[in-house]
Amino acid sequence: MGVDDIDAKLKALKLKYSQTQPTTNPNTVKLYLHAHGKWIISDKLTSFKFIKTHDDVTADVISDDDDDDSNGCWYLKVGEKVRVRVSTDMQLKMFAEQRRVDFVDNGVWAMRFFKPEDYRGFVDRFQSCLFENVTGLREGFSRVGEARIADDTMWENGEENEWRNVEDLKLRSFRTSNDLLEEFEEVAGGGGGIRSVALGALDNSFLVSDAGVQVVKNFSHGIHGKGVFVKFDNGGRNVGSGASEGYLNAQKALLMRGETNMLLMSPLKEGKPHSSGVNQLDIETGKIVTEWKFEKDGTEISMRDITNDTKGSQLDPSESTFLGLDDNRLSQWDMRDRRGMVQSNSPVLEWTKGHQFSRGTNFQCFATTGDGSIVVGSLDGKIRLYSTTSMRQAKTAFPGLGSPITHVDVTYDGKWILGTTDTYLILICTLFTDKDGKTKTGFSGRMGSKIPAPRLLKLTPVDSHTAGKQNKFHSGRFSWG
């Protein structure tokens, strides 16, 4: 039973309540709780307020003054039943036509407002508190277009004409998700837990576990197990630290050289993504043929992610270069020495081009288009687009929405970007019309104020609560088809 159904039944009963007017206070709401598969009234008449306090939810209130400049975090308090830190973890979902918001806090709650202006006032205040909690800045000090709440109202003035087929995309994805999950579990059964997925453009894709590589067959609707499992063989060498551990705990797998070889990268420390090198695996034999090190000007450095020079260069049988990303570095690496010869004695990767930023970029993940343009996701939620000519300055930067980008993908033509966070996926169209009337992507031209509205795909508060706090989105990707 929905919230509207409950209200309709109450009105039909024609119960006599006190004549007090609940709508004189703009913070007055009706509170509902979702329990046993239906909505029940928790409080027929209560009120909310935003309070600033310390991270400890049991701490004393510092202030509930909108103009307060003291340190602390904003919390939402609803009557005596709800007190929750304002964050994207609330999975807040808005229903403007119903003057209602749903959110998660040790259960799923709904607040219904009595007037449209009261609803809009809550939304504005919530966004301001979320912005301050995420960035540490008062919203008044922010630039236009900075981080705001992650919901479907973001960038509502953007060009919406690019979203004709988005709903169909969502439906197709959801219909096949359960089937794909079963197939992943089926093919992973023989090799332990899946640590990385390498999507092939040809007949096969590859699931990497601690023991080896599971080969799966590509179909238009997904993948299916072939019953082929390639066990890792280190050629009798002892496993040490750094790059030589890569195939035992591979968090990243990159196909190359006609999809006959694979680069495996493992973190140096548990819980940290950075690696000092990669292992080159011959997929057919399962042998680690080379253990590569990252060095720049004779100094060993680390990378947190690797990807192909272009989307499709993995099909090149002579491919010898790839891209690397660290917190403040974006670079290209070459597996040949400076004379263009394949190295045999000293397997050190050559830094051929790139840029080392002074600080503050906090890069997390990246991907490339068919022509080699680069999209980079960051800890602050920003998504930057770099052209093929420069790794130093982004052509376009999409503002962050409050959550770190944990994975990013882009279509071959560069027209669509898919970013992944723990709690939602963000789909962005990069097309815009420049001042000369030409259609471009944000990789080749500066979009500026012509950034279109994104589409956020996330669970409802009810589904999010059912899935649990540890249930997170991982590595959203486009298919090759």
XYZ file of C-alpha atoms in Angstrom, residues 17-249:
233
model
C -9.167 16.017 14.180
C -8.357 19.123 16.146
C -8.916 22.384 14.309
C -5.268 23.449 14.601
C -3.716 24.331 11.280
C -0.610 22.170 10.711
C 0.536 24.155 7.715
C 1.435 27.370 9.535
C 4.875 25.902 10.266
C 6.719 25.202 6.975
C 8.671 22.429 8.721
C 5.524 20.460 9.548
C 5.274 17.086 7.814
C 3.528 13.741 7.951
C 6.004 10.893 8.588
C 5.661 7.362 7.202
C 7.675 4.180 7.780
C 7.992 1.296 5.305
C 7.488 -1.982 7.184
C 6.522 -5.507 6.100
C 6.201 -4.461 2.480
C 3.869 -1.499 3.009
C 3.799 2.097 4.240
C 2.430 2.848 7.699
C 1.902 6.203 9.387
C 4.584 6.832 11.982
C 3.579 10.398 12.910
C 0.440 12.113 11.628
C 1.922 15.476 12.532
C 5.564 16.190 13.287
C 8.289 18.582 12.192
C 11.824 18.442 10.851
C 14.872 20.635 11.259
C 18.494 20.645 10.131
C 20.989 20.759 12.974
C 24.762 21.141 12.949
C 26.615 18.805 15.270
C 29.732 16.670 15.432
C 30.098 13.456 13.420
C 29.068 11.478 16.471
C 25.301 11.379 16.186
C 25.012 11.313 19.987
C 26.922 14.580 20.358
C 25.330 17.795 21.511
C 23.868 20.126 18.925
C 26.182 22.979 17.965
C 23.566 25.016 16.145
C 20.419 24.879 14.075
C 21.049 28.345 12.668
C 21.330 28.573 8.880
C 23.993 31.274 9.249
C 26.176 29.298 11.644
C 29.846 29.116 10.586
C 31.084 26.664 13.233
C 32.688 23.345 12.407
C 30.554 20.239 12.371
C 28.223 18.252 10.146
C 24.611 18.814 9.246
C 22.022 16.283 10.396
C 18.348 15.958 9.571
C 16.138 15.520 12.628
C 12.475 14.536 12.244
C 10.532 14.583 15.485
C 12.006 12.149 17.979
C 12.297 9.228 15.562
C 14.853 10.267 12.937
C 18.300 11.786 13.293
C 20.544 11.117 10.302
C 23.672 12.686 8.856
C 22.919 14.493 5.592
C 24.740 12.465 2.922
C 24.213 10.489 -0.253
C 23.970 7.376 1.946
C 20.425 8.491 2.748
C 19.502 7.575 -0.862
C 17.054 10.469 -0.752
C 14.505 10.330 -3.569
C 12.173 13.213 -4.382
C 8.586 13.120 -5.631
C 7.713 16.730 -6.429
C 4.200 15.978 -7.673
C 3.413 14.250 -4.339
C 5.277 16.809 -2.166
C 7.190 13.874 -0.715
C 10.732 12.626 -0.087
C 11.836 9.070 0.764
C 15.126 8.253 2.501
C 17.004 5.555 4.412
C 17.983 5.660 8.099
C 17.850 2.271 9.847
C 14.707 1.744 7.831
C 12.925 3.505 4.990
C 11.047 6.712 5.787
C 8.845 9.100 3.826
C 7.974 12.705 4.626
C 4.957 14.357 3.026
C 4.707 18.142 3.012
C 1.469 20.121 3.203
C 2.386 22.828 0.692
C 4.486 22.819 -2.509
C 6.586 25.719 -1.216
C 7.355 23.759 1.976
C 8.574 20.842 -0.150
C 10.752 23.105 -2.293
C 12.162 24.796 0.803
C 13.192 21.428 2.228
C 14.865 20.369 -1.031
C 16.882 23.598 -1.233
C 17.964 23.359 2.401
C 18.888 19.686 2.060
C 21.031 20.408 -0.986
C 22.845 23.218 0.813
C 23.571 21.037 3.853
C 24.740 18.173 1.642
C 27.051 20.493 -0.285
C 28.611 21.755 2.951
C 29.016 18.242 4.388
C 30.692 17.005 1.180
C 32.958 19.964 0.413
C 33.397 21.660 3.784
C 32.310 24.948 2.156
C 29.213 27.046 2.588
C 27.198 26.949 -0.629
C 27.370 30.720 -0.888
C 31.114 30.433 -1.501
C 30.751 27.934 -4.355
C 30.883 28.578 -8.065
C 27.827 27.960 -10.177
C 27.701 24.315 -11.205
C 29.639 22.937 -8.230
C 28.646 19.748 -6.411
C 25.002 19.333 -5.506
C 22.761 16.497 -4.451
C 22.797 13.437 -6.662
C 19.263 13.148 -7.972
C 17.357 13.517 -11.220
C 16.858 17.273 -10.713
C 20.582 17.934 -11.169
C 21.359 20.298 -14.058
C 17.620 20.507 -14.740
C 18.153 23.310 -17.260
C 20.318 21.130 -19.497
C 19.426 20.064 -23.002
C 17.043 17.132 -22.630
C 16.716 16.222 -26.304
C 19.501 13.637 -26.048
C 17.555 11.353 -23.670
C 15.021 9.796 -26.037
C 16.327 6.250 -25.667
C 17.556 6.340 -22.082
C 14.446 4.737 -20.574
C 14.703 1.862 -23.073
C 18.358 1.475 -22.099
C 17.416 1.187 -18.421
C 14.724 -1.413 -19.095
C 16.997 -3.590 -21.229
C 19.735 -3.429 -18.594
C 17.418 -4.422 -15.745
C 15.826 -7.285 -17.699
C 19.161 -8.963 -18.344
C 20.879 -8.190 -15.026
C 19.670 -11.299 -13.218
C 20.609 -13.602 -16.112
C 24.074 -12.039 -16.358
C 24.622 -12.370 -12.610
C 23.819 -16.088 -12.749
C 26.247 -16.555 -15.648
C 29.030 -14.690 -13.837
C 28.535 -16.922 -10.791
C 28.498 -20.009 -13.004
C 31.754 -19.280 -14.798
C 33.543 -18.066 -11.667
C 32.903 -21.274 -9.790
C 36.203 -22.947 -10.640
C 38.646 -20.135 -9.999
C 37.670 -18.451 -6.750
C 36.248 -14.973 -6.419
C 36.384 -12.665 -9.445
C 38.890 -9.846 -8.960
C 38.787 -8.255 -12.406
C 36.840 -8.492 -15.661
C 38.415 -7.927 -19.096
C 35.756 -7.464 -21.785
C 36.933 -8.693 -25.175
C 35.922 -7.216 -28.526
C 36.286 -10.594 -30.268
C 34.802 -13.943 -29.270
C 35.846 -14.072 -25.627
C 35.954 -12.116 -22.388
C 38.004 -13.021 -19.326
C 37.340 -13.246 -15.594
C 40.480 -13.014 -13.462
C 40.691 -14.710 -10.062
C 43.585 -15.564 -7.753
C 44.101 -18.934 -9.446
C 43.901 -17.975 -13.094
C 41.756 -16.724 -15.954
C 38.284 -18.044 -16.777
C 37.492 -17.747 -20.500
C 33.868 -16.900 -21.309
C 31.992 -16.607 -24.592
C 30.620 -13.232 -25.711
C 26.964 -13.112 -26.783
C 24.706 -10.198 -27.686
C 22.838 -10.626 -24.392
C 25.912 -11.156 -22.203
C 28.454 -13.891 -21.531
C 28.416 -17.633 -20.931
C 31.012 -20.040 -19.602
C 33.100 -22.083 -22.075
C 34.523 -24.454 -19.500
C 38.056 -23.180 -20.211
C 40.236 -22.148 -17.281
C 43.859 -21.034 -17.686
C 45.894 -21.486 -14.499
C 48.642 -19.001 -13.735
C 52.191 -20.274 -14.258
C 55.032 -18.066 -13.017
C 57.689 -20.196 -14.672
C 59.074 -21.429 -11.363
C 60.007 -17.951 -10.134
C 59.488 -16.989 -6.527
C 56.706 -14.537 -5.908
C 57.982 -11.326 -4.402
C 56.523 -7.918 -3.820
C 55.392 -5.256 -6.258
C 54.673 -6.263 -9.821
C 55.374 -9.967 -9.303
C 52.361 -10.246 -7.019
C 50.051 -8.911 -9.717
C 48.644 -12.180 -10.958
C 47.966 -13.437 -7.424
C 45.784 -10.500 -6.433
